mmCIF file of C-alpha atoms and ligand atoms in Angstrom:
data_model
loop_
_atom_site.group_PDB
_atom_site.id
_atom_site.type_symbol
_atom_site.label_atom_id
_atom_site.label_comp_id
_atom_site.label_asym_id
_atom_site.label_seq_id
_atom_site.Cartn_x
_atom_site.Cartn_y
_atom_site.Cartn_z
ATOM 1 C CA UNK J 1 137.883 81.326 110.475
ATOM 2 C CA UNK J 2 138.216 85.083 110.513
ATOM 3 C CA UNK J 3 137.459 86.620 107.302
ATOM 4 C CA UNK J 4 141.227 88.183 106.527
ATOM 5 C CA UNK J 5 142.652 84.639 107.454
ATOM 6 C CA UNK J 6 139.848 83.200 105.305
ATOM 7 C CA UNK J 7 141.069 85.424 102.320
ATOM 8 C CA UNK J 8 144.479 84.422 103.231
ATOM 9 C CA UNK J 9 143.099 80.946 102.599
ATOM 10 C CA UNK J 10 141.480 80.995 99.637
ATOM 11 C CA UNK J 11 144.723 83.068 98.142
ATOM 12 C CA UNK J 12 146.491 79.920 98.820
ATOM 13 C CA UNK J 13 143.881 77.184 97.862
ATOM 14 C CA UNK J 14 143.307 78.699 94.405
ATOM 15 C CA UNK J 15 147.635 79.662 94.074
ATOM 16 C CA UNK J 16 147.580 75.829 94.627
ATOM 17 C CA UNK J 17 144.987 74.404 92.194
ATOM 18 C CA UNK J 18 145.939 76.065 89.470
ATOM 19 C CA UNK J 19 149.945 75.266 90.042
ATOM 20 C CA UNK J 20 148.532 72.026 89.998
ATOM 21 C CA UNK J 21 146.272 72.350 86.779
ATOM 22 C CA UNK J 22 149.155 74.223 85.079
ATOM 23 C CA UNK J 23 151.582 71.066 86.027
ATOM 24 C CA UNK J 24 148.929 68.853 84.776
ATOM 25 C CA UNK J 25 148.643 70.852 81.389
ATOM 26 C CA UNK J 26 152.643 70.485 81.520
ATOM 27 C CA UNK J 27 152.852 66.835 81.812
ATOM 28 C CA UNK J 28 150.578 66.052 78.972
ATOM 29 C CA UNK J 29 152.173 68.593 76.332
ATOM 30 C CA UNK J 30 155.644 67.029 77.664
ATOM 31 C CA UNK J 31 154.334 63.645 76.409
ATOM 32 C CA UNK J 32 152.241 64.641 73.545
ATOM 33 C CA UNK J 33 154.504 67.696 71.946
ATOM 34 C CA UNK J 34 157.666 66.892 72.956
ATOM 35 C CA UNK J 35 157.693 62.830 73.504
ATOM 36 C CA UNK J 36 155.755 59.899 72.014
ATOM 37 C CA UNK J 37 152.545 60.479 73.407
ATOM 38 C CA UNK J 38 150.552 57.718 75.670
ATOM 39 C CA UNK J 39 150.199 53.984 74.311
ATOM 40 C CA UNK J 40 150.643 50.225 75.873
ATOM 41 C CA UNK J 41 152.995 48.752 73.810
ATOM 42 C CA UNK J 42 155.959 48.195 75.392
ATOM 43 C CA UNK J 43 158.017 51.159 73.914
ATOM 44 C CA UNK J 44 158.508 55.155 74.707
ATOM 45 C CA UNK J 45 154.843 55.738 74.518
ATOM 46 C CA UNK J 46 154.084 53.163 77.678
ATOM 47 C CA UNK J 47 156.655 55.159 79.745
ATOM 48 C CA UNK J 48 154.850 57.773 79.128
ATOM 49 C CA UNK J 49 152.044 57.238 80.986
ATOM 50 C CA UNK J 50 154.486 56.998 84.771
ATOM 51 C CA UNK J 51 155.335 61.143 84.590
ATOM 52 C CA UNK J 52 151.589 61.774 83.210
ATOM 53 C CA UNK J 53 149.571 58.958 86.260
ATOM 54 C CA UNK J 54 152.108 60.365 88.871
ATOM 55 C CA UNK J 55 152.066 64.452 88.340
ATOM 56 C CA UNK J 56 147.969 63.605 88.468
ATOM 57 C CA UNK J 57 147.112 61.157 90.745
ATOM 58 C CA UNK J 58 150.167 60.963 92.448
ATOM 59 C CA UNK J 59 151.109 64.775 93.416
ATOM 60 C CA UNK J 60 147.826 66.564 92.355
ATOM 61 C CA UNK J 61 145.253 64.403 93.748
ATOM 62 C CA UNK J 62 147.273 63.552 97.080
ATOM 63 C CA UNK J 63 148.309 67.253 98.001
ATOM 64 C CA UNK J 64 144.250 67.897 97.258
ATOM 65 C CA UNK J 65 143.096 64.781 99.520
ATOM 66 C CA UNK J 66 145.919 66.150 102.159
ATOM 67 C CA UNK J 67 144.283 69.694 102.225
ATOM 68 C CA UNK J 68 140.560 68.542 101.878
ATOM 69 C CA UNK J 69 139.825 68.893 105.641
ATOM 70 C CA UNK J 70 140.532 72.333 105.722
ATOM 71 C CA UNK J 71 138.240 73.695 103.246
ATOM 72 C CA UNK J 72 135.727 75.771 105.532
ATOM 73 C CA UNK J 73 132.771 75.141 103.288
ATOM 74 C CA UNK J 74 133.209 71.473 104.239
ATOM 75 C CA UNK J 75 132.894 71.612 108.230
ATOM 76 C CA UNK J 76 129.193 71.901 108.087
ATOM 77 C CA UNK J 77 129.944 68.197 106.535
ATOM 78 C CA UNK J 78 129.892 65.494 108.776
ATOM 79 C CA UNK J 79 133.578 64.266 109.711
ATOM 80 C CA UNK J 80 132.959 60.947 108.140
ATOM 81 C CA UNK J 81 131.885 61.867 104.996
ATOM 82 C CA UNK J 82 135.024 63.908 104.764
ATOM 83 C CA UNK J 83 136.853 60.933 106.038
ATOM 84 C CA UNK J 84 135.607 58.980 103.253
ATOM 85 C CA UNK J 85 136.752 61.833 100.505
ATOM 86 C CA UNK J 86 140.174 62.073 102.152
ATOM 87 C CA UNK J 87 140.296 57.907 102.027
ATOM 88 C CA UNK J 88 138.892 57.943 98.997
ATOM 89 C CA UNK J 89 140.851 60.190 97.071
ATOM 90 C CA UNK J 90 144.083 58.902 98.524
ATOM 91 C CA UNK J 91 142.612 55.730 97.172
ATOM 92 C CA UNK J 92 142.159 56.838 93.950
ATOM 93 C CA UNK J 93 145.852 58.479 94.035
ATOM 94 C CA UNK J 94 147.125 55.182 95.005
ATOM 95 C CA UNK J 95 145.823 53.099 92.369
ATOM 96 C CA UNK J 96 147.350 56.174 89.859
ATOM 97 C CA UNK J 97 150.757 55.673 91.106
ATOM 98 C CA UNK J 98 150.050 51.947 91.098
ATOM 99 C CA UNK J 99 149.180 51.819 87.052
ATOM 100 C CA UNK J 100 152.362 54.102 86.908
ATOM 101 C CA UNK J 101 154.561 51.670 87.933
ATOM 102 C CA UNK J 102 153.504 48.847 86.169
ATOM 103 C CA UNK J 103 153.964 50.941 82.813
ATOM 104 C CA UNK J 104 157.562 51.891 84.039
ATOM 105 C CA UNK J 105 158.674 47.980 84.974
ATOM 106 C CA UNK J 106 156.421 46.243 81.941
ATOM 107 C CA UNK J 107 158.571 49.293 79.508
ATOM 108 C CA UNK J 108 161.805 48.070 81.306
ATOM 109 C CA UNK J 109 161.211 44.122 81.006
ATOM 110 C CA UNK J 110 160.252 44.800 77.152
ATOM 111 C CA UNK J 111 163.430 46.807 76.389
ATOM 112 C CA UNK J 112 165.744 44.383 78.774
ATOM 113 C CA UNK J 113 166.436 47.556 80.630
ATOM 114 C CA UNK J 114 167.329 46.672 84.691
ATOM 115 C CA UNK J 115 164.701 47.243 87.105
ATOM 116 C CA UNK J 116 165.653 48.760 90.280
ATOM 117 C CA UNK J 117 168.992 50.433 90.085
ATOM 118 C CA UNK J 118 168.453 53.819 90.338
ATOM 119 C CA UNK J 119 168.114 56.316 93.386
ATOM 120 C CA UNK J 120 164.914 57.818 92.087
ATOM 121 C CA UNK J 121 163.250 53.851 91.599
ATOM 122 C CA UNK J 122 164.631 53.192 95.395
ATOM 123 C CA UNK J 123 163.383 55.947 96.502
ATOM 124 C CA UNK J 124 160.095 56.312 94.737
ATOM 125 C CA UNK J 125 159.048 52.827 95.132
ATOM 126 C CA UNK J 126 159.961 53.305 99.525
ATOM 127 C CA UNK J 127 157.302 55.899 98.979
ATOM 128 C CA UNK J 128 154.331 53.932 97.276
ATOM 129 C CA UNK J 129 155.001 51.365 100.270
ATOM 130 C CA UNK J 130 154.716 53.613 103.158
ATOM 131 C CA UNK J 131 151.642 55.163 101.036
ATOM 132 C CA UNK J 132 150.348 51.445 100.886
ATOM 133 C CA UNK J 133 150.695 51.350 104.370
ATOM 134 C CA UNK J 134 149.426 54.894 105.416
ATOM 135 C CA UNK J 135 146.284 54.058 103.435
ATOM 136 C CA UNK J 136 145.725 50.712 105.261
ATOM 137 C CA UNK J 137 146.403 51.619 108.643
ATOM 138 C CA UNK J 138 144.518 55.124 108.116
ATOM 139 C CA UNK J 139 141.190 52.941 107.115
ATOM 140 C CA UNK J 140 141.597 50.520 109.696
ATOM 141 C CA UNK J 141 142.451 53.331 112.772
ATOM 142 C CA UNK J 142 139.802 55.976 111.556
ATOM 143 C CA UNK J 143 137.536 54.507 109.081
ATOM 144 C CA UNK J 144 136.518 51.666 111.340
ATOM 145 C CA UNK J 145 134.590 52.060 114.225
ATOM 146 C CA UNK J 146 136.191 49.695 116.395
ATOM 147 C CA UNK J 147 138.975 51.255 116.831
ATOM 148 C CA UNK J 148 139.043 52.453 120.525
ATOM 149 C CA UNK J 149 139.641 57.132 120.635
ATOM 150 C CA UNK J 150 142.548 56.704 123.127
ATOM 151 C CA UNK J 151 144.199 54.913 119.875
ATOM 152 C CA UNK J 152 142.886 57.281 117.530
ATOM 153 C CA UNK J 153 144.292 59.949 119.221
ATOM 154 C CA UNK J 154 147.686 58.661 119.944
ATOM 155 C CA UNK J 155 148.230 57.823 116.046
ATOM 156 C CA UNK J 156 147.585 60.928 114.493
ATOM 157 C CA UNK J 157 150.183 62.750 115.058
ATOM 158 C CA UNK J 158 152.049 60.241 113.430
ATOM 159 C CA UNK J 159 149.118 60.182 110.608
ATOM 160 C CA UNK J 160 149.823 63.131 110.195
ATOM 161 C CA UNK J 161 153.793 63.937 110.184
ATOM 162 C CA UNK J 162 153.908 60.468 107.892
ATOM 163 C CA UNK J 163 151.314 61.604 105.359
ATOM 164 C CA UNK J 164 153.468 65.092 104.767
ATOM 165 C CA UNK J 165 156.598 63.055 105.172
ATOM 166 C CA UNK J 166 155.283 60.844 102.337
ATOM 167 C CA UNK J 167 154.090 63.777 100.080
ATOM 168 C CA UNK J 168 157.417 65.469 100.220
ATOM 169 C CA UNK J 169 159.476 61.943 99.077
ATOM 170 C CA UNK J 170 157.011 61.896 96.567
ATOM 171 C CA UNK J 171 157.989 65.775 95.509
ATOM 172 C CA UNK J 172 161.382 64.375 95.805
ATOM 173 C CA UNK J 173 161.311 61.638 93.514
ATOM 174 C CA UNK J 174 159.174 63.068 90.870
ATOM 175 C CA UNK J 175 162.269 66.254 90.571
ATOM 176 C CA UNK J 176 164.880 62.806 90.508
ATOM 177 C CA UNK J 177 162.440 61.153 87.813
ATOM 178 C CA UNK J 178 162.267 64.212 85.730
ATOM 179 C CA UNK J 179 166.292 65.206 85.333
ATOM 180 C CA UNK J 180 166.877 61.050 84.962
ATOM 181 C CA UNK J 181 164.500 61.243 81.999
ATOM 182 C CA UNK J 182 165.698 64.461 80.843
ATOM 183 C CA UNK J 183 169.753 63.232 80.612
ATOM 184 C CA UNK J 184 168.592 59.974 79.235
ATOM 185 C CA UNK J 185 165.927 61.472 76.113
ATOM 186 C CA UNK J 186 167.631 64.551 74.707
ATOM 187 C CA UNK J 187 170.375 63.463 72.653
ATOM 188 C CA UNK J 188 171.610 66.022 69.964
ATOM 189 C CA UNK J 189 170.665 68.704 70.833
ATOM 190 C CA UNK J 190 171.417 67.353 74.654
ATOM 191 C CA UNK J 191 170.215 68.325 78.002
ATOM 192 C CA UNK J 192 173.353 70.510 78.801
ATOM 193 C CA UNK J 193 172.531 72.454 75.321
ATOM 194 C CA UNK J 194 169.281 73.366 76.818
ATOM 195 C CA UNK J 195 166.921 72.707 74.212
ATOM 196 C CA UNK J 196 163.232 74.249 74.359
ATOM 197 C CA UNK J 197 162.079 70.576 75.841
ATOM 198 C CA UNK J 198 164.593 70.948 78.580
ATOM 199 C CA UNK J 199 163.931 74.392 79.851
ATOM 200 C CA UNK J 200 159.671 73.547 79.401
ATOM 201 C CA UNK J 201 160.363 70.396 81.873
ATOM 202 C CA UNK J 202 162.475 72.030 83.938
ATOM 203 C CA UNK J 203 159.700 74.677 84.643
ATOM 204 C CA UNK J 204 157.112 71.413 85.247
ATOM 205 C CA UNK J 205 159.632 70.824 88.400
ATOM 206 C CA UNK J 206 159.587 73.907 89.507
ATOM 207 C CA UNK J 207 155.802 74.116 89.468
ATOM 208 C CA UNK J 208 155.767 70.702 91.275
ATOM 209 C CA UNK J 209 158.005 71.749 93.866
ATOM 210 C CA UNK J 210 155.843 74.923 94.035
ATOM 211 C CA UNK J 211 152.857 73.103 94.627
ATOM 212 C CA UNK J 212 154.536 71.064 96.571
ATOM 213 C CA UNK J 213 155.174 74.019 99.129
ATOM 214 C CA UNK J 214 151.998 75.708 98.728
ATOM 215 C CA UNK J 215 150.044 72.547 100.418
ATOM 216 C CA UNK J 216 152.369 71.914 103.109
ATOM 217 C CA UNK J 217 152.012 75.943 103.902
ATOM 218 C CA UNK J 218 148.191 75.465 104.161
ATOM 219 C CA UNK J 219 148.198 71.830 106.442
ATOM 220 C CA UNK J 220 150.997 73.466 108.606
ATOM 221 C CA UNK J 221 148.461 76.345 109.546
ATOM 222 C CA UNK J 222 146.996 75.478 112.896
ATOM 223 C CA UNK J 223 144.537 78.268 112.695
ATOM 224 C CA UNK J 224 142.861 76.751 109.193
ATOM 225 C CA UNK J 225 142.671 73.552 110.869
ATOM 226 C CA UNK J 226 138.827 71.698 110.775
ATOM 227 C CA UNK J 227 137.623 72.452 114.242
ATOM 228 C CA UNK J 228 136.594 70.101 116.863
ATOM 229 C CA UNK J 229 133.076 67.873 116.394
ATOM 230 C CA UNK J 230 132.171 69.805 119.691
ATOM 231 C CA UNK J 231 133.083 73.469 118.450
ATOM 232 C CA UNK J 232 131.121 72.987 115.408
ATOM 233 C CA UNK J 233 128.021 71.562 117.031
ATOM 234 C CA UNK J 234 128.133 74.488 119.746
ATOM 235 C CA UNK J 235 128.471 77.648 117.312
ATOM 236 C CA UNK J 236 124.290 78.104 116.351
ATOM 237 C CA UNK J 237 123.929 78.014 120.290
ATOM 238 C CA UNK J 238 126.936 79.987 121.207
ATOM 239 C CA UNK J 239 128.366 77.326 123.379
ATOM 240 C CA UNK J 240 127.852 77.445 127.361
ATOM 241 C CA UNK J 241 129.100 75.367 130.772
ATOM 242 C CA UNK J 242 131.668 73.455 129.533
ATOM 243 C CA UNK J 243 131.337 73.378 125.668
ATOM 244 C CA UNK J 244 131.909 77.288 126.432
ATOM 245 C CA UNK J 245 135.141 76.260 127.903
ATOM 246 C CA UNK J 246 135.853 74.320 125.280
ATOM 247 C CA UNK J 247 135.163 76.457 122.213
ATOM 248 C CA UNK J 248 137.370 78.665 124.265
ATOM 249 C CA UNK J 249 140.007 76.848 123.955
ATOM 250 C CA UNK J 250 139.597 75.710 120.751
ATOM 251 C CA UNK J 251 139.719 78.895 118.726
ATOM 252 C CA UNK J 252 142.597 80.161 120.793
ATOM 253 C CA UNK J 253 144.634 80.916 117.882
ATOM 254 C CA UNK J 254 147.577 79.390 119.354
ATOM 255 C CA UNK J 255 146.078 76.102 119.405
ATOM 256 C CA UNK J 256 148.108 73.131 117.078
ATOM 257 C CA UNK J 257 145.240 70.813 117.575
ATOM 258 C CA UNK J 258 147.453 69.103 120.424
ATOM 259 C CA UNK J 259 145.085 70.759 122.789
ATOM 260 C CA UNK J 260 142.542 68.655 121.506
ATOM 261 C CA UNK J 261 144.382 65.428 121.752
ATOM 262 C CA UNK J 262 145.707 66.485 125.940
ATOM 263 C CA UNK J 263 141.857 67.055 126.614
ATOM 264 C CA UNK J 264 140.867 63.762 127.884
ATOM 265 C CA UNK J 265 137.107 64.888 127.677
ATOM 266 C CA UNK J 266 137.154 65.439 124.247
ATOM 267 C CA UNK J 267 139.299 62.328 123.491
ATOM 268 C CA UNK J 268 136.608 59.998 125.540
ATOM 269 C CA UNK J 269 133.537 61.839 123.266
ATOM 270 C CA UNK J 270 135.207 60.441 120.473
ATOM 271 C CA UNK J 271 136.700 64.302 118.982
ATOM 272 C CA UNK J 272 140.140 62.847 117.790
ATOM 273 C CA UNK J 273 138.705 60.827 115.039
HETATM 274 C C1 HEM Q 1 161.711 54.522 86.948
HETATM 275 C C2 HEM Q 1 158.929 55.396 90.798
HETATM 276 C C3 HEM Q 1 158.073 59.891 89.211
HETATM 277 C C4 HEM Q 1 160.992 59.059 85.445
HETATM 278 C C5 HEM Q 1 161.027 54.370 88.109
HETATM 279 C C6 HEM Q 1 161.022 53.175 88.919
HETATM 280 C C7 HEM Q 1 160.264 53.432 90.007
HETATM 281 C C8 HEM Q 1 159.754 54.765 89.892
HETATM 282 C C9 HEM Q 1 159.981 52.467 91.161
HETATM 283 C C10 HEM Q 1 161.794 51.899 88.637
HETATM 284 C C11 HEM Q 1 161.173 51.047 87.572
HETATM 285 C C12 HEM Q 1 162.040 49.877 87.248
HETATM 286 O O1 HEM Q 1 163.083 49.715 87.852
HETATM 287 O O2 HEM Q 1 161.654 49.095 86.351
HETATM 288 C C13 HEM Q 1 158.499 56.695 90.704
HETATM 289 C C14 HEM Q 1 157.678 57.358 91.702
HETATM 290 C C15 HEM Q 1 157.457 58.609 91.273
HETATM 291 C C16 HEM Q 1 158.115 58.754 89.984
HETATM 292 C C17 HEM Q 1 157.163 56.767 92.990
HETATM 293 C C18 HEM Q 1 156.667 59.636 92.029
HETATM 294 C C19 HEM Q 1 157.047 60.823 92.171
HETATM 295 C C20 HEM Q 1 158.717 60.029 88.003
HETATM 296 C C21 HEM Q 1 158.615 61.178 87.157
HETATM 297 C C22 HEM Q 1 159.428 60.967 86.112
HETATM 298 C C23 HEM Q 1 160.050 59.661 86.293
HETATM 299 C C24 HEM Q 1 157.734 62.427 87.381
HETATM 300 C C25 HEM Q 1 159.619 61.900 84.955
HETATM 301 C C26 HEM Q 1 159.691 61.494 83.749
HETATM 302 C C27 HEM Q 1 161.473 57.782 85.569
HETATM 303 C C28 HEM Q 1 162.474 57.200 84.698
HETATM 304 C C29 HEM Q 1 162.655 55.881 85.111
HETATM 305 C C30 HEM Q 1 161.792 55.684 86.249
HETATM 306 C C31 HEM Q 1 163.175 57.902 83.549
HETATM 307 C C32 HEM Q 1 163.599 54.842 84.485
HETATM 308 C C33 HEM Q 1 164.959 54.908 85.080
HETATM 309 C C34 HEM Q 1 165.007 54.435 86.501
HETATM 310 O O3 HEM Q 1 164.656 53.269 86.785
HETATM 311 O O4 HEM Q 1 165.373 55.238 87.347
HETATM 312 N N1 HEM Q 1 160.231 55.324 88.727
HETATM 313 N N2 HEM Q 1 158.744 57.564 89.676
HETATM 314 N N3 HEM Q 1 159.577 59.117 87.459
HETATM 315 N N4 HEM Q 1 161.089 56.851 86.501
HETATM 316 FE FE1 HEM Q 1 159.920 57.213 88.076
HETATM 317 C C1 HEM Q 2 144.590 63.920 108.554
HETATM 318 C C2 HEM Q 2 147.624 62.285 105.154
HETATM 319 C C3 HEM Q 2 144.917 58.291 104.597
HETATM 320 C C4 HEM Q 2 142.072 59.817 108.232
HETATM 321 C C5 HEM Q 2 145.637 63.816 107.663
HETATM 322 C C6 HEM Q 2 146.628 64.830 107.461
HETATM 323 C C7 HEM Q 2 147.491 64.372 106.531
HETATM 324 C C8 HEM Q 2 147.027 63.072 106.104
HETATM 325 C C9 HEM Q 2 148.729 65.063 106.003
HETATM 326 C C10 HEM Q 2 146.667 66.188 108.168
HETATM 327 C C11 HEM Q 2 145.594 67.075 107.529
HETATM 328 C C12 HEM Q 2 145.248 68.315 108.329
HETATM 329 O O1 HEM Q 2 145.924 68.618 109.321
HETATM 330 O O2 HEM Q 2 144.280 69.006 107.947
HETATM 331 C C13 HEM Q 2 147.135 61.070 104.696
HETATM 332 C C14 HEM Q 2 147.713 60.295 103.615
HETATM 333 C C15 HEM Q 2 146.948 59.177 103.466
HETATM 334 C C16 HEM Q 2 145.894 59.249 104.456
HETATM 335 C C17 HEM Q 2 148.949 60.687 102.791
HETATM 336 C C18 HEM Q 2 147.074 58.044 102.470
HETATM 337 C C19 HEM Q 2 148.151 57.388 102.238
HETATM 338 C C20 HEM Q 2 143.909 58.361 105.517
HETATM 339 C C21 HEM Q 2 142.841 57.406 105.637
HETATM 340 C C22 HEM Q 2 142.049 57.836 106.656
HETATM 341 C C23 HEM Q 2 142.591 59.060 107.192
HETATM 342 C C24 HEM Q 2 142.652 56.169 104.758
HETATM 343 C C25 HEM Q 2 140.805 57.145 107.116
HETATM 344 C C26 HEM Q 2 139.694 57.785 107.257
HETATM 345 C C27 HEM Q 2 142.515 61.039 108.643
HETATM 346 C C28 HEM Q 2 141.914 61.821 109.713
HETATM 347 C C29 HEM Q 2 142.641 63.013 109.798
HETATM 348 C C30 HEM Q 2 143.681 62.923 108.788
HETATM 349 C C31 HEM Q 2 140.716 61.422 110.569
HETATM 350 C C32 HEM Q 2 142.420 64.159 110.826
HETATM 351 C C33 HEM Q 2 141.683 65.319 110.199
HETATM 352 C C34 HEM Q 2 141.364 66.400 111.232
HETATM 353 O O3 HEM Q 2 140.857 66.058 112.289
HETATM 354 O O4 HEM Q 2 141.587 67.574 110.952
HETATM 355 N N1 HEM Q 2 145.887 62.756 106.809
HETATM 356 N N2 HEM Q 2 146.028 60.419 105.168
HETATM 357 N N3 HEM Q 2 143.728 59.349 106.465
HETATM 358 N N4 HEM Q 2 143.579 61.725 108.108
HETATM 359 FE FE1 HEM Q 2 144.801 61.076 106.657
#
């Protein structure tokens, strides 16, 4: 990565971790200063814990698991340990979002409230499915061995366009979750009076959706993509033959990554993986 599109990336890593710490700071003085705080008992409190599991597991710790490939200080890494940290903190987001839903149904069935009526539970819970199914077909296509490269390579671009389709219902849902919860808690003073706890959450969506943008700008960059197995290996040596060729046409700035899935030598040495 050249050093002024390095820069460029480390502007937007950091602009993203901390719109993500600041959301996470949000969250938690939402429920603590404003609401109930967190308990499991059936009442305000266990609700509280869906915004709080999903803004960190669910949005932070996905949009960080989606973007983990491209850190540059990572490609001296083997690719499967980074597999394993992009499985494994989608994993961990998973189980987050999981946790959050049980609090949201188990507060619902103890205040004889109706599950599933809403747009935002529709559409939320479609998104911890496909996520469910990302994860599973994700470990069994590139986690397992087995798994022959011609398939590998043919499924990630869907991998890929599903995992940022995903994140962005996810976005969605939260902004839906947030203005449902909003109209429903502030009575007297109400939402429409604007009350301080209105205008804070309001900001914690437009953070989210801010984050939200700032790590679909940086896996939508082909050039701060993780370069091929065979580029990396053939950098201390300067390439040469047909690695030369290759490295070539890898680094050509152009280059979506697509180039690497049409080259059927790099696809039988096992690069789309
Ligand atoms: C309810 C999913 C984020 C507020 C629900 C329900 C689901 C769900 C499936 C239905 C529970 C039931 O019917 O018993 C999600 C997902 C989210 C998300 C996948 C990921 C972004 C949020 C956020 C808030 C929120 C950030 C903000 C406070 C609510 C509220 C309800 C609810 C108020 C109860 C009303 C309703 O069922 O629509 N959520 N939620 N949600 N959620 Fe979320
Ligand atoms: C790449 C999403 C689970 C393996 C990607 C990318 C996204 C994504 C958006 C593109 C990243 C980039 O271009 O730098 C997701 C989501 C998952 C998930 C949302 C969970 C629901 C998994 C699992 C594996 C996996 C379990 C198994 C190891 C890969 C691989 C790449 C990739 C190998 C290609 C990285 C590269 O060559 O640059 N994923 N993924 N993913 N993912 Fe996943």
């Amino acid at each position: 990565m050249a050093m002024e599109n390095f820069k460029q990336f480390l502007f937007a890593l950091s602009a993203a971790v901390t719109v993500g710490f600041v959301s996470i700071i949000f969250v938690l003085r939402w429920v603590f200063y404003f609401k109930e705080g967190l308990a499991w008992d059936g009442g305000l409190a266990e609700f509280n814990w869906h915004p709080v599991l999903i803004v960190t597991g669910f949005i932070f710790m996905q949009g960080i698991a989606i973007v983990v490939y491209r850190l540059p200080w990572t490609w001296k890494c083997s690719k499967s340990m980074m597999k394993f940290i992009h499985a494994g903190l989608n994993i961990l987001a998973f189980i987050f979002a999981a946790i959050s839903l049980v609090a949201v149904f188990d507060f619902h069935n103890s205040q004889k409230i109706p599950n599933m009526y809403s747009l935002h539970s529709w559409v939320g819970l479609a998104a911890v499915l496909l996520y469910s199914l990302q994860l599973v077909l994700g470990v069994c296509i590139y986690l397992i061995p087995i798994t022959p490269t011609y398939l590998r390579a043919a499924f990630m671009p869907l991998h890929i366009y599903s995992g940022l389709f995903i994140f962005s219902s996810v976005i969605a849902t939260a902004l839906m979750g947030i203005t449902e919860k909003l109209i429903f808690g502030l009575k007297d003073p109400s939402y429409k009076d604007s009350p301080p706890e209105a205008t804070f959450v309001n900001v914690l969506g437009v953070l989210i959706v801010i984050f939200g943008g700032i790590i679909l700008w940086i896996a939508t960059r082909p050039s701060w993509k993780r370069p091929s197995e065979q580029v990396l290996r053939s950098l201390p040596t300067n390439g040469g033959g047909s690695v030369g060729t290759e490295v070539s046409q890898h680094t050509d700035p152009k280059d979506n990554g697509d180039t690497r899935r049409r080259s059927g030598k790099l696809e039988d040495s096992g690069q789309v993986n």
